[in-house]
C-alpha atoms as a printed R data frame, in Angstrom:
   type eleno elety resid chain resno       x       y       z
1  ATOM     1    CA   MET     A     1 -20.325  -3.582   0.591
2  ATOM     2    CA   ALA     A     2 -19.324  -4.889   3.992
3  ATOM     3    CA   PRO     A     3 -15.603  -4.940   4.772
4  ATOM     4    CA   ALA     A     4 -15.740  -8.688   5.296
5  ATOM     5    CA   GLU     A     5 -16.637  -8.997   1.615
6  ATOM     6    CA   VAL     A     6 -13.250  -7.629   0.528
7  ATOM     7    CA   GLY     A     7 -11.831 -11.148   0.713
8  ATOM     8    CA   ARG     A     8 -14.835 -12.530  -1.129
9  ATOM     9    CA   PHE     A     9 -14.805 -10.107  -4.060
10 ATOM    10    CA   PHE     A    10 -11.093  -9.403  -4.305
11 ATOM    11    CA   VAL     A    11  -9.077 -12.575  -4.792
12 ATOM    12    CA   GLY     A    12  -5.395 -13.001  -5.523
13 ATOM    13    CA   GLN     A    13  -3.700 -10.149  -3.685
14 ATOM    14    CA   ASP     A    14  -3.390 -11.607  -0.187
15 ATOM    15    CA   HIS     A    15  -0.100  -9.831   0.385
16 ATOM    16    CA   ILE     A    16  -2.057  -6.550   0.217
17 ATOM    17    CA   VAL     A    17  -5.589  -7.284   1.452
18 ATOM    18    CA   GLY     A    18  -5.194 -10.642   3.173
19 ATOM    19    CA   PRO     A    19  -6.451 -11.123   6.732
20 ATOM    20    CA   GLY     A    20  -4.487  -8.977   9.153
21 ATOM    21    CA   LYS     A    21  -2.733  -6.889   6.475
22 ATOM    22    CA   MET     A    22  -2.561  -3.120   6.986
23 ATOM    23    CA   LEU     A    23  -4.823  -2.133   4.074
24 ATOM    24    CA   ARG     A    24  -7.413  -4.766   5.001
25 ATOM    25    CA   ARG     A    25  -7.477  -3.548   8.619
26 ATOM    26    CA   ALA     A    26  -7.856   0.056   7.431
27 ATOM    27    CA   ILE     A    27 -10.796  -0.908   5.192
28 ATOM    28    CA   GLU     A    28 -12.486  -2.877   7.969
29 ATOM    29    CA   ALA     A    29 -12.063  -0.028  10.457
30 ATOM    30    CA   ASP     A    30 -13.099   2.590   7.855
31 ATOM    31    CA   ARG     A    31  -9.908   4.488   8.706
32 ATOM    32    CA   LEU     A    32  -8.280   4.933   5.343
33 ATOM    33    CA   PHE     A    33  -5.374   7.123   4.413
34 ATOM    34    CA   SER     A    34  -5.701  10.587   2.888
35 ATOM    35    CA   SER     A    35  -4.617   9.183  -0.475
36 ATOM    36    CA   ILE     A    36  -3.722   5.818  -1.950
37 ATOM    37    CA   ILE     A    37  -1.859   5.256  -5.206
38 ATOM    38    CA   PHE     A    38  -2.068   1.829  -6.812
39 ATOM    39    CA   PHE     A    39   0.681   1.011  -9.291
40 ATOM    40    CA   GLY     A    40   1.143  -2.111 -11.366
41 ATOM    41    CA   PRO     A    41   0.624  -3.797 -14.695
42 ATOM    42    CA   PRO     A    42  -2.812  -4.015 -16.319
43 ATOM    43    CA   GLY     A    43  -5.172  -6.642 -14.966
44 ATOM    44    CA   THR     A    44  -3.821  -6.852 -11.419
45 ATOM    45    CA   GLY     A    45  -6.930  -5.430  -9.723
46 ATOM    46    CA   LYS     A    46  -5.973  -1.810  -9.041
47 ATOM    47    CA   THR     A    47  -9.269  -0.345 -10.236
48 ATOM    48    CA   THR     A    48 -11.325  -3.130  -8.675
49 ATOM    49    CA   LEU     A    49  -9.716  -2.623  -5.278
50 ATOM    50    CA   ALA     A    50 -10.170   1.151  -5.541
51 ATOM    51    CA   GLN     A    51 -13.878   0.665  -6.316
52 ATOM    52    CA   ILE     A    52 -14.311  -1.717  -3.378
53 ATOM    53    CA   ILE     A    53 -12.671   0.827  -1.071
54 ATOM    54    CA   ALA     A    54 -14.749   3.709  -2.504
55 ATOM    55    CA   ASN     A    55 -17.996   1.774  -2.047
56 ATOM    56    CA   HIS     A    56 -17.145   1.042   1.577
57 ATOM    57    CA   SER     A    57 -15.749   4.410   2.612
58 ATOM    58    CA   SER     A    58 -17.749   7.424   3.652
59 ATOM    59    CA   PRO     A    59 -16.019  10.413   2.038
60 ATOM    60    CA   PHE     A    60 -14.152   9.083  -0.974
61 ATOM    61    CA   GLU     A    61 -13.527  10.952  -4.202
62 ATOM    62    CA   THR     A    62 -12.307   9.139  -7.292
63 ATOM    63    CA   ILE     A    63  -9.981  10.980  -9.653
64 ATOM    64    CA   SER     A    64  -8.726   9.519 -12.912
65 ATOM    65    CA   ALA     A    65  -5.033  10.187 -13.503
66 ATOM    66    CA   VAL     A    66  -5.734   9.954 -17.230
67 ATOM    67    CA   LEU     A    67  -8.657  12.371 -17.392
68 ATOM    68    CA   ALA     A    68  -8.015  14.804 -14.508
69 ATOM    69    CA   GLY     A    69  -5.811  17.822 -14.702
70 ATOM    70    CA   VAL     A    70  -4.162  20.131 -12.188
71 ATOM    71    CA   ALA     A    71  -7.372  22.162 -11.724
72 ATOM    72    CA   GLU     A    72  -9.370  19.078 -10.673
73 ATOM    73    CA   LEU     A    73  -6.672  17.990  -8.244
74 ATOM    74    CA   ARG     A    74  -6.457  21.427  -6.629
75 ATOM    75    CA   ALA     A    75 -10.261  21.691  -6.370
76 ATOM    76    CA   GLY     A    76 -10.420  18.477  -4.298
């Protein structure tokens, strides 16, 4: 997915991924942070945004906070 498509597929969180915002610029430049934690109520797009970022980024490993344990986190 091209970085320009972030705005097309992820609607409603302009304060986070709107044009010129820090996370949007990081996605477009493929210069993401070592880790990102999304926090919020259900249905706000946390998982969707994480999947968009993972599909665009080169080395990106997804870990579920529900299913992963300490061993999986240390192995990363």
